[in-house]
PDB file of C-alpha atoms in Angstrom:
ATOM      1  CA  UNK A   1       0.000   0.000   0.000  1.00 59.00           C
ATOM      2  CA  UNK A   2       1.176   3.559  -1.276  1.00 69.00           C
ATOM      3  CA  UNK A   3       1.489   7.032   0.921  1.00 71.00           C
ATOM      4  CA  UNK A   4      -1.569   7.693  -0.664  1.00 73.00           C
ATOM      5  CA  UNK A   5      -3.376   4.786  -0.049  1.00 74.00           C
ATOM      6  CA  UNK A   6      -2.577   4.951   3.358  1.00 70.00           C
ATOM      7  CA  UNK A   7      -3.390   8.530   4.030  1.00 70.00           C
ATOM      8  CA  UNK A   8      -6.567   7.911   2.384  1.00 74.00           C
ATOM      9  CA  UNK A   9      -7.330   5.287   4.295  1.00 75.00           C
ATOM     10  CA  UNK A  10      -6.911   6.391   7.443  1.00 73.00           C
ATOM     11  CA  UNK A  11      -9.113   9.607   6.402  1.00 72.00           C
ATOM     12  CA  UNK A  12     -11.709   6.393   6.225  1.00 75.00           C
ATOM     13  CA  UNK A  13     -11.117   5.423   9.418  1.00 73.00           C
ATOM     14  CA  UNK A  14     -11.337   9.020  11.549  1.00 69.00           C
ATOM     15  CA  UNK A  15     -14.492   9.906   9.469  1.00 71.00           C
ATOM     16  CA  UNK A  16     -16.156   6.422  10.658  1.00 69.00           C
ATOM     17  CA  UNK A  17     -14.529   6.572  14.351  1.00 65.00           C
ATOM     18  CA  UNK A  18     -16.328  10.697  13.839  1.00 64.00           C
ATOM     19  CA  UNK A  19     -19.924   9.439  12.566  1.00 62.00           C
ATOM     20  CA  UNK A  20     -19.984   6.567  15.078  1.00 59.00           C
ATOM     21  CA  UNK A  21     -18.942   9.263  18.152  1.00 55.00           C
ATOM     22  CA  UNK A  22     -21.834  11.558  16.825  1.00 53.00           C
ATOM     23  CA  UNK A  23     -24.044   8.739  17.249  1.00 54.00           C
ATOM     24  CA  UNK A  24     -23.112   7.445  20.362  1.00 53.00           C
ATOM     25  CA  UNK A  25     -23.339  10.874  21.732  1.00 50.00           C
ATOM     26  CA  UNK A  26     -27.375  11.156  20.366  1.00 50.00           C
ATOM     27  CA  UNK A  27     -27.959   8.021  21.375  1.00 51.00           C
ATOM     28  CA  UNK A  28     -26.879   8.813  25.231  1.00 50.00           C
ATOM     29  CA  UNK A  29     -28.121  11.978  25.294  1.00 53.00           C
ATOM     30  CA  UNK A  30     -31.794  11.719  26.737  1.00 60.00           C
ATOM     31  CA  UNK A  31     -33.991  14.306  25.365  1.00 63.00           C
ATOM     32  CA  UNK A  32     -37.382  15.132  27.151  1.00 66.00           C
ATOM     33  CA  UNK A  33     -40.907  16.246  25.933  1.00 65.00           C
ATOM     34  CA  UNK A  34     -39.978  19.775  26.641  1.00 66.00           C
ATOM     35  CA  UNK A  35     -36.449  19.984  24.709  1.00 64.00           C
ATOM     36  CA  UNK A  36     -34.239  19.922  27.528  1.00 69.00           C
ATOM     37  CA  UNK A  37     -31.267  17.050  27.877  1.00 70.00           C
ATOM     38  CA  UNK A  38     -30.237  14.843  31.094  1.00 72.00           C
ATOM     39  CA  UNK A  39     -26.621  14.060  31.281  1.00 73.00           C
ATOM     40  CA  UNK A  40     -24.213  12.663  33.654  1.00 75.00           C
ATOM     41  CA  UNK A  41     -21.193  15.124  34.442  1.00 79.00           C
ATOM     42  CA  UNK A  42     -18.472  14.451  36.618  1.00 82.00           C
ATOM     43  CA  UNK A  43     -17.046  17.951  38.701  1.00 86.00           C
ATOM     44  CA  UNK A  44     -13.190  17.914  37.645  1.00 88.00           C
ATOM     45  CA  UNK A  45     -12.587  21.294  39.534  1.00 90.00           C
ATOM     46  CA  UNK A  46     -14.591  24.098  41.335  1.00 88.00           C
ATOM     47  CA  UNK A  47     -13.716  27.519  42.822  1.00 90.00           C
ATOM     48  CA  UNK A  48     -16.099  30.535  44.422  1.00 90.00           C
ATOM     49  CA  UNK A  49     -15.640  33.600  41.945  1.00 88.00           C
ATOM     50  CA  UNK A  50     -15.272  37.536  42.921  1.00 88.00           C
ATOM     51  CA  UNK A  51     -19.575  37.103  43.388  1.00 87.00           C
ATOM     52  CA  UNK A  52     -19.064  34.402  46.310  1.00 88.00           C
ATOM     53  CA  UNK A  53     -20.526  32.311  43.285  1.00 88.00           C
ATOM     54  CA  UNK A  54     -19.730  28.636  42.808  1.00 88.00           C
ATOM     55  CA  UNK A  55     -17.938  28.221  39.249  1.00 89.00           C
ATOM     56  CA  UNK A  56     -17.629  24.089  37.877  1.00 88.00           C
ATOM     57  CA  UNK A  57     -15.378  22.336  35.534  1.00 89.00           C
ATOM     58  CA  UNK A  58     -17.484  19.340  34.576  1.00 86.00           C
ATOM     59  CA  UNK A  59     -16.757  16.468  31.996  1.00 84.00           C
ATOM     60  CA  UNK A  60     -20.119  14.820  30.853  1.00 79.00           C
ATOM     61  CA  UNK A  61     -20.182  11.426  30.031  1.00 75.00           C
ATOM     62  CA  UNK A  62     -20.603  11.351  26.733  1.00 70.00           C
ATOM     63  CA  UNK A  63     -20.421  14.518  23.969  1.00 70.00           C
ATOM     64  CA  UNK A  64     -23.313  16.464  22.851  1.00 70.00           C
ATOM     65  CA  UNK A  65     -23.535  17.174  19.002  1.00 71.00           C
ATOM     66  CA  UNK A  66     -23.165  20.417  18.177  1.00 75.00           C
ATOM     67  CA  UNK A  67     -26.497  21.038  16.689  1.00 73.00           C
ATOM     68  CA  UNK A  68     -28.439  20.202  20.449  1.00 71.00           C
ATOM     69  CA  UNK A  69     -26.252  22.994  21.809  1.00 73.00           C
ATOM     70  CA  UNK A  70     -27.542  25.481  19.001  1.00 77.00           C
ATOM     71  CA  UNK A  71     -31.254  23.885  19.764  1.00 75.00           C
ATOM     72  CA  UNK A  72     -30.860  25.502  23.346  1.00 76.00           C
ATOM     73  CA  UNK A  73     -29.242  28.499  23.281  1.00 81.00           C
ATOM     74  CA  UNK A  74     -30.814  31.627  23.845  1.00 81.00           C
ATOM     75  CA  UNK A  75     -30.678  35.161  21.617  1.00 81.00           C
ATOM     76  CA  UNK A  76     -27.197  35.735  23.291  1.00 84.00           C
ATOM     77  CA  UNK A  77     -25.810  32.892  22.705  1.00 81.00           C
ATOM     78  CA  UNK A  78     -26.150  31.524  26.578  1.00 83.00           C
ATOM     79  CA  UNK A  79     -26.826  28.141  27.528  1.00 78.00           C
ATOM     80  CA  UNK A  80     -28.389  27.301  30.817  1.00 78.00           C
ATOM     81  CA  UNK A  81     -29.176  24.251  32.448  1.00 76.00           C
ATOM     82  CA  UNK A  82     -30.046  22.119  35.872  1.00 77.00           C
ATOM     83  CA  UNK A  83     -27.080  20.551  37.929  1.00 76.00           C
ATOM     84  CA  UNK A  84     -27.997  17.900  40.135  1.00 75.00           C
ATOM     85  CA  UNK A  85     -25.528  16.275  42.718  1.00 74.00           C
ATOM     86  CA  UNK A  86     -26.066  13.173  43.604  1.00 70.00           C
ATOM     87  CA  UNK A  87     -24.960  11.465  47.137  1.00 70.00           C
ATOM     88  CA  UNK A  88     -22.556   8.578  46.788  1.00 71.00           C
ATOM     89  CA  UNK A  89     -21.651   8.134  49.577  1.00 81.00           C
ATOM     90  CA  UNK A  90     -22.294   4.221  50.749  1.00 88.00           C
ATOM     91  CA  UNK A  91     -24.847   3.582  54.219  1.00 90.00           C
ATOM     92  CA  UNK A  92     -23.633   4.892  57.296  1.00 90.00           C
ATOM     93  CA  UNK A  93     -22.972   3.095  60.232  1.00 90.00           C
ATOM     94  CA  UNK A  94     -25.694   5.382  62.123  1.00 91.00           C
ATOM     95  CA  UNK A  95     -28.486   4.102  58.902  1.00 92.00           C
ATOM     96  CA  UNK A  96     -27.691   0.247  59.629  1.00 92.00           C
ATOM     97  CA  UNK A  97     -28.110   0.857  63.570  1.00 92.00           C
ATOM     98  CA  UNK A  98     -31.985   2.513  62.589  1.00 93.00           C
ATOM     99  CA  UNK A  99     -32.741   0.328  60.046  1.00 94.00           C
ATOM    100  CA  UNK A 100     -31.637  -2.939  62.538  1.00 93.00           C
ATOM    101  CA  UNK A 101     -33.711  -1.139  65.420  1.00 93.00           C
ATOM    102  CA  UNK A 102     -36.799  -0.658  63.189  1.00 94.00           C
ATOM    103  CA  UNK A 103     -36.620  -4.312  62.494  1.00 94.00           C
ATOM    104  CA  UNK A 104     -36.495  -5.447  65.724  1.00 93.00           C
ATOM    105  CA  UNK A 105     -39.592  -3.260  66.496  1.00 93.00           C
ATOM    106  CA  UNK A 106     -41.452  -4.917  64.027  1.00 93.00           C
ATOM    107  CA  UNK A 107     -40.344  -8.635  65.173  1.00 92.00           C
ATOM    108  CA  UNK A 108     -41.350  -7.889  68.157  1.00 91.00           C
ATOM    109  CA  UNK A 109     -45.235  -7.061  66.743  1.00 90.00           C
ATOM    110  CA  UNK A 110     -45.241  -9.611  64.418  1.00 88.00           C
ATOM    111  CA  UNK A 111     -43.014 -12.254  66.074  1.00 86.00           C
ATOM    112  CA  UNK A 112     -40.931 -13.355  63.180  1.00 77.00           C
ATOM    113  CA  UNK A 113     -38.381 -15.582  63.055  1.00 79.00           C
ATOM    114  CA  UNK A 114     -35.125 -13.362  62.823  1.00 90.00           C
ATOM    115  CA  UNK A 115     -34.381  -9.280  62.641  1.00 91.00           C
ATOM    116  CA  UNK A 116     -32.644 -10.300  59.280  1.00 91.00           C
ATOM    117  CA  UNK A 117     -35.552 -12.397  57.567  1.00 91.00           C
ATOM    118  CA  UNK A 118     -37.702  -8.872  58.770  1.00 93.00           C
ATOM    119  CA  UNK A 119     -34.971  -6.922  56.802  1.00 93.00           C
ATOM    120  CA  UNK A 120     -35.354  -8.815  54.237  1.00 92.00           C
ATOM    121  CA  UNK A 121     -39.562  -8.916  53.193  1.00 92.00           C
ATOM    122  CA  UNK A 122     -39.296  -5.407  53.996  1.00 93.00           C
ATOM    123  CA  UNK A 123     -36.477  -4.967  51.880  1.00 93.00           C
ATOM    124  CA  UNK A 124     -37.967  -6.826  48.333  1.00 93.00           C
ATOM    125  CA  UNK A 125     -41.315  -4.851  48.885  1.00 94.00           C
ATOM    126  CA  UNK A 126     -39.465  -1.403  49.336  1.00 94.00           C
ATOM    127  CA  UNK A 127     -37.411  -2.355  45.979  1.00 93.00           C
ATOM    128  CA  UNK A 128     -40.382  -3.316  43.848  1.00 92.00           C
ATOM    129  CA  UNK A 129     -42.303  -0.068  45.208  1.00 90.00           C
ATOM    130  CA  UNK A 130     -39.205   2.255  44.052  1.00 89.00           C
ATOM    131  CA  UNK A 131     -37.584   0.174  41.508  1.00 89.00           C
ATOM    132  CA  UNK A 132     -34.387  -0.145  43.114  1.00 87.00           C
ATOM    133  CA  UNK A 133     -32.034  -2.684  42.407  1.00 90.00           C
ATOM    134  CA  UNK A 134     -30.663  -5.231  45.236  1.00 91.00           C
ATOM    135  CA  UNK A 135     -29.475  -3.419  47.569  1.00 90.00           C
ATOM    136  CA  UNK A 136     -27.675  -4.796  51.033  1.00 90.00           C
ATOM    137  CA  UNK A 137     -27.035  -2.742  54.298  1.00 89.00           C
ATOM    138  CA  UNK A 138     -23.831  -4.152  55.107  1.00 85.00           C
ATOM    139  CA  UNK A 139     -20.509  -2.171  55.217  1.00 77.00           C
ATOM    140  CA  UNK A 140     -18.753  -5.216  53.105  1.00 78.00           C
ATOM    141  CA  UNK A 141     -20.932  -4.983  49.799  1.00 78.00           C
ATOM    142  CA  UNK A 142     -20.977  -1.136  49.524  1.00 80.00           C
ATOM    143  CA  UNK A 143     -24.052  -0.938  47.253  1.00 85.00           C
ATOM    144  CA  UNK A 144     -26.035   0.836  49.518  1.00 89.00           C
ATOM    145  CA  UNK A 145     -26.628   4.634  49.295  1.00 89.00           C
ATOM    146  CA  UNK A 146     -26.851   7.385  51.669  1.00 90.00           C
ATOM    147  CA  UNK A 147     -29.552   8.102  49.683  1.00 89.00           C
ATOM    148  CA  UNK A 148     -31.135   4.926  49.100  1.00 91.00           C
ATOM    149  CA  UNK A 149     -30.873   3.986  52.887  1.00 92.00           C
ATOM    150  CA  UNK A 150     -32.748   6.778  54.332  1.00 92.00           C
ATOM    151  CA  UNK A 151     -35.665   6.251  51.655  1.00 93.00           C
ATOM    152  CA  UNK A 152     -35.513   2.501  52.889  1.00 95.00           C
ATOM    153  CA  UNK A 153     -35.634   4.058  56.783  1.00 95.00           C
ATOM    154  CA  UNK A 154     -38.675   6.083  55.704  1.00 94.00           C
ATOM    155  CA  UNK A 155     -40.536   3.276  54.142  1.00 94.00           C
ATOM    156  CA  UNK A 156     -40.269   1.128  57.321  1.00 95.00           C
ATOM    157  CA  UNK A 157     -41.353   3.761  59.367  1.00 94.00           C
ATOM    158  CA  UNK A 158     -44.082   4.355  57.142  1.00 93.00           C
ATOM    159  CA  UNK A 159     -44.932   0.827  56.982  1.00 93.00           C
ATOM    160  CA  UNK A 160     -45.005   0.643  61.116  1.00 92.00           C
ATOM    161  CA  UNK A 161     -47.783   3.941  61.551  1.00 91.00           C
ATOM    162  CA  UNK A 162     -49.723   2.189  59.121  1.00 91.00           C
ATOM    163  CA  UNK A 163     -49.656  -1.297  60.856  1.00 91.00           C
ATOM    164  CA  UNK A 164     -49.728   0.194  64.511  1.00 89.00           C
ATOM    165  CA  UNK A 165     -46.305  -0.989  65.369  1.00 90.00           C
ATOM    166  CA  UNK A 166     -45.005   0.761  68.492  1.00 87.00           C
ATOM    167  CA  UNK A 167     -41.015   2.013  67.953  1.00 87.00           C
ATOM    168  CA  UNK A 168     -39.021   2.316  70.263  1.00 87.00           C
ATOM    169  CA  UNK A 169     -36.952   5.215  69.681  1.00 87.00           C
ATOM    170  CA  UNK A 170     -39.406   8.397  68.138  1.00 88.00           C
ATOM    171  CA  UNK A 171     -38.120   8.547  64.104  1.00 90.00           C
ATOM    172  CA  UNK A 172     -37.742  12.276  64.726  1.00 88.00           C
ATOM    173  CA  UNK A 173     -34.359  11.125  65.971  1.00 85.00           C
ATOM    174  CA  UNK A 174     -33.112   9.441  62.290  1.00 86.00           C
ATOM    175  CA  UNK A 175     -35.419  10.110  59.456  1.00 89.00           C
ATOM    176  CA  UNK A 176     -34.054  12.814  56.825  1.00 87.00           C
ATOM    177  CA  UNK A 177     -37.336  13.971  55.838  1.00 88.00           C
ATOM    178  CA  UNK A 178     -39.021  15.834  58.820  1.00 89.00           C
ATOM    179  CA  UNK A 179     -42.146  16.710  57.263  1.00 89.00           C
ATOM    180  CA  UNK A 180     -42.886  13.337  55.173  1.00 90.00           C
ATOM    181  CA  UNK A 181     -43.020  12.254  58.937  1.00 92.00           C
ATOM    182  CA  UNK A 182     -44.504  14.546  60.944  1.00 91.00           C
ATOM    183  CA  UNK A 183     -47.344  14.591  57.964  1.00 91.00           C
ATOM    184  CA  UNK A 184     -47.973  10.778  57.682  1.00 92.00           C
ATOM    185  CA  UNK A 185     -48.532  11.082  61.892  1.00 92.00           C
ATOM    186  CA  UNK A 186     -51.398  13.427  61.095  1.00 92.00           C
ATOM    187  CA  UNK A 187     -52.499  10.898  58.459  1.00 92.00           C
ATOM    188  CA  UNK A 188     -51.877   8.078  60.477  1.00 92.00           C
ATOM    189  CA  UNK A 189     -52.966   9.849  63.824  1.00 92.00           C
ATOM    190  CA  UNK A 190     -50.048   8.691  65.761  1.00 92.00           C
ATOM    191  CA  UNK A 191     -48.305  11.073  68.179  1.00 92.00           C
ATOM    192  CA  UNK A 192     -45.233  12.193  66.698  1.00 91.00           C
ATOM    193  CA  UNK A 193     -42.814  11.464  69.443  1.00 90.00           C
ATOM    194  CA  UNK A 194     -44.152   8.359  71.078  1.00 88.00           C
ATOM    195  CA  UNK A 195     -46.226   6.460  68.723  1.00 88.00           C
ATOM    196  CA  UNK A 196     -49.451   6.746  70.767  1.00 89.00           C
ATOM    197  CA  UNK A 197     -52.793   6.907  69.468  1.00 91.00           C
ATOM    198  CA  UNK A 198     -53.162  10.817  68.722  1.00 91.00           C
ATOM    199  CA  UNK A 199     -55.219  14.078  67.736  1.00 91.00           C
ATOM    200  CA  UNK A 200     -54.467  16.580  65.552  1.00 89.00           C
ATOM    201  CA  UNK A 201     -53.044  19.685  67.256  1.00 88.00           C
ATOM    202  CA  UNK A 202     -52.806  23.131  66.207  1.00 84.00           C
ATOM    203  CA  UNK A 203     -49.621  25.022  67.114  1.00 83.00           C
ATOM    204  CA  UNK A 204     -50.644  28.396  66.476  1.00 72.00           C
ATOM    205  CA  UNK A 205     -53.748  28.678  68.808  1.00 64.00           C
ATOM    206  CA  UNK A 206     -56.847  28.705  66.520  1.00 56.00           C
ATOM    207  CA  UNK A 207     -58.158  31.689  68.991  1.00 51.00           C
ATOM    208  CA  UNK A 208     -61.424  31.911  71.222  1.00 44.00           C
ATOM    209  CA  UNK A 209     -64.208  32.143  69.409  1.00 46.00           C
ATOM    210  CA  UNK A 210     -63.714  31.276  65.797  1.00 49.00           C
ATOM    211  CA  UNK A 211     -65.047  28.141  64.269  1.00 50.00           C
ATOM    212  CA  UNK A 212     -62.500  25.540  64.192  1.00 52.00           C
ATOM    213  CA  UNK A 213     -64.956  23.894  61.196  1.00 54.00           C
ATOM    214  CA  UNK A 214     -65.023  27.205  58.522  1.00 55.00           C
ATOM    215  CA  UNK A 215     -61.437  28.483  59.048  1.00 59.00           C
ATOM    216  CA  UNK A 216     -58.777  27.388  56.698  1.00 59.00           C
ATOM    217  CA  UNK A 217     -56.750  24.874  58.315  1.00 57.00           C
ATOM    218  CA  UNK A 218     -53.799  24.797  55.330  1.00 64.00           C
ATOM    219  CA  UNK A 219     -52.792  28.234  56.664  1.00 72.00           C
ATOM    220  CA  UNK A 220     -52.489  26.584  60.137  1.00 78.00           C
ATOM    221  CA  UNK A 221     -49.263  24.491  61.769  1.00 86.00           C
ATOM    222  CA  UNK A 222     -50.129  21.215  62.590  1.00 89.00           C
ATOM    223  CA  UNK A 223     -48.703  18.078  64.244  1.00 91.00           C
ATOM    224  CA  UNK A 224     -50.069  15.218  66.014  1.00 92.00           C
ATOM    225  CA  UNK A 225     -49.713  14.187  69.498  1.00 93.00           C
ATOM    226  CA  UNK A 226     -51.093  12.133  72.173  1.00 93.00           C
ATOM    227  CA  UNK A 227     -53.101  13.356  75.282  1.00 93.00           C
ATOM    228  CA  UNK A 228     -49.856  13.368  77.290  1.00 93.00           C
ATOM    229  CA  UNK A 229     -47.791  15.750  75.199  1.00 93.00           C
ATOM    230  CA  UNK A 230     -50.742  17.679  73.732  1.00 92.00           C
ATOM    231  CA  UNK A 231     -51.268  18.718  78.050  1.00 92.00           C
ATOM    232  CA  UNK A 232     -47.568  18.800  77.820  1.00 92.00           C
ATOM    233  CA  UNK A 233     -47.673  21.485  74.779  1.00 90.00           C
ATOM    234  CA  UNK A 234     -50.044  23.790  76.821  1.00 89.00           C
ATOM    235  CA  UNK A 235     -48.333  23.845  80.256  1.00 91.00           C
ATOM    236  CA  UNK A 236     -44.976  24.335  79.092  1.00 89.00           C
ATOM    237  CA  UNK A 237     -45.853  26.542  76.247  1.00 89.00           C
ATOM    238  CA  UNK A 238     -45.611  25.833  72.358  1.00 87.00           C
ATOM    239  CA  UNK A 239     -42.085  27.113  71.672  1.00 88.00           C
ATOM    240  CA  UNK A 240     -40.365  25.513  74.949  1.00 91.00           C
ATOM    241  CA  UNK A 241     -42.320  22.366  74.043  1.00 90.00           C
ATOM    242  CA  UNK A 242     -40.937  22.478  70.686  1.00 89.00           C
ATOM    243  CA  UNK A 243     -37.733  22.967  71.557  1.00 89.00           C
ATOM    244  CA  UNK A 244     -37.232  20.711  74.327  1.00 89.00           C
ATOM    245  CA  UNK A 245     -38.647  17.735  71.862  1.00 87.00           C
ATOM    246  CA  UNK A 246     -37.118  19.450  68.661  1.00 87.00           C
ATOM    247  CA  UNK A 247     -40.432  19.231  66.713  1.00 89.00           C
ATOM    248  CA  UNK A 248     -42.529  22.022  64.409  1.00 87.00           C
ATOM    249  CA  UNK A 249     -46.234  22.216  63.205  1.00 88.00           C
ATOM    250  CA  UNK A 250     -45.934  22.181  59.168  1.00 86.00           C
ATOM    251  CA  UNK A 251     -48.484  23.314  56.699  1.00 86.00           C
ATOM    252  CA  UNK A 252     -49.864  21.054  54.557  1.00 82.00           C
ATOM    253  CA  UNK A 253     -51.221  21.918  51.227  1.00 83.00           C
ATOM    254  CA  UNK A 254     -54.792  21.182  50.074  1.00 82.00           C
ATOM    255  CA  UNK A 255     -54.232  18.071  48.829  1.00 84.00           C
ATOM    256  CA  UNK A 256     -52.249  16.997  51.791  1.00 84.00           C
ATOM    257  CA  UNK A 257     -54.965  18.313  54.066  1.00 83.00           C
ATOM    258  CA  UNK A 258     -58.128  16.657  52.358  1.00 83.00           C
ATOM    259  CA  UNK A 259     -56.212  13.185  52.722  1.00 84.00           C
ATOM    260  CA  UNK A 260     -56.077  14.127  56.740  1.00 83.00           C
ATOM    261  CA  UNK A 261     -59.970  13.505  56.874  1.00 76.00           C
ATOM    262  CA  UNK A 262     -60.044  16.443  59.835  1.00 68.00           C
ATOM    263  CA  UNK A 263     -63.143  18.634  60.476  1.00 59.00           C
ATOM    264  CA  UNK A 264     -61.825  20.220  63.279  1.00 56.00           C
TER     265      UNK A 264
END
């Protein structure tokens, strides 16, 4: 084979390794309904600019072509866009210890066999509900995420209010989302720091005289507590009470509210 030959076919070469890089990069790049594309970007570098702004150096996982760049910029030449970071860190020592203690709660009710054969059924139920993959809590596999661990924490907790099953240890103490909590109490009408049967409470006092049944109770704090801490709540005062059990009232929308089932 000639100089020429060879040139020419190695021109051949780069222009299919090109094409086939174009269409790997389309094919990755997910494109919604509304025009806008998800891709996965690694941060190389950052640094906080003059503005005490946060400036990023990211390398996305694949290329996009050049012609879904000029799809999305705007008149002056500016492209925009979301930036999500996700949590990879693996399950924390602290997340095994609730999700073993939550377990054992629930052996107790139901008197299965083993904590682990609890972890388990609760485990294949929360996967098929959120489409996870197999997951395992212990610090050898290292497939478990932050992330992924307190959503599994929520759903047991969620799954004990809604069979009754006393806990221990209040979930105000371990659960990342506060108000997913506090509001599934109300639903479930379960005090939210012992587990007790409860009523719905209204932080800020409703006021002597009005009609608890016409006002608008989404514009009210709420939580739910038992006859012990509601009395608790009045003789020690709303804010000491609050502090002293580290607990708010949240506002729940309409939607929220109407599944509550309250008529004041």
């Amino acid at each position: 084979m000639n100089r020429r030959q060879k040139k020419k076919a190695i021109y051949k070469i780069l222009a299919k390794a090109e094409k086939e890089i174009a269409e790997d990069a389309s094919r990755l790049a997910q494109i919604n309904d509304d025009g806008s594309i998800n891709r996965l970007a690694e941060v190389l570098a950052r640094r906080t600019n003059a503005f005490g702004q946060t400036e990023m150096i990211i390398r996305m996982d694949a290329s996009i072509p050049e012609y879904l760049f000029d799809r999305l910029v705007d008149a002056n030449g500016d492209l925009f866009g979301e930036f999500r970071l996700f949590d990879s860190r693996v399950i924390t020592a602290k997340q095994r210890k609730y999700i073993n203690a939550l377990c054992r709660d629930i052996k107790e009710y139901t008197g299965d066999e083993s904590i682990d054969q609890v972890r388990e059924d609760r485990k294949r139920e929360f996967m098929e509900l959120h489409q996870v993959p197999y997951f395992s809590t212990s610090e050898l596999q290292a497939n478990c995420s932050v992330e992924v661990a307190s959503k599994f924490i929520s759903y047991i907790v969620d799954f004990c209010l809604d069979n009754d099953i006393g806990l221990a240890e209040s979930p105000l103490n371990y659960v990342d989302d506060i108000k997913h909590y506090l509001i599934k109490c109300l639903w479930t009408r379960k005090c939210a720091l012992c587990g007790k049967k409860g009523q719905v409470h209204h932080v800020d006092a409703v006021g002597a005289g009005r009609n608890r049944k016409k006002i608008d109770h989404t514009k009210h704090h709420l939580m739910c507590l038992c006859d012990g801490h509601h009395d608790e709540s009045h003789r020690k005062g709303q804010l000491t009470f609050m502090r002293k059990n580290h607990i708010v009232g949240i506002i729940m929308n309409q939607e929220q509210y109407e599944k509550l089932n309250y008529r004041g």
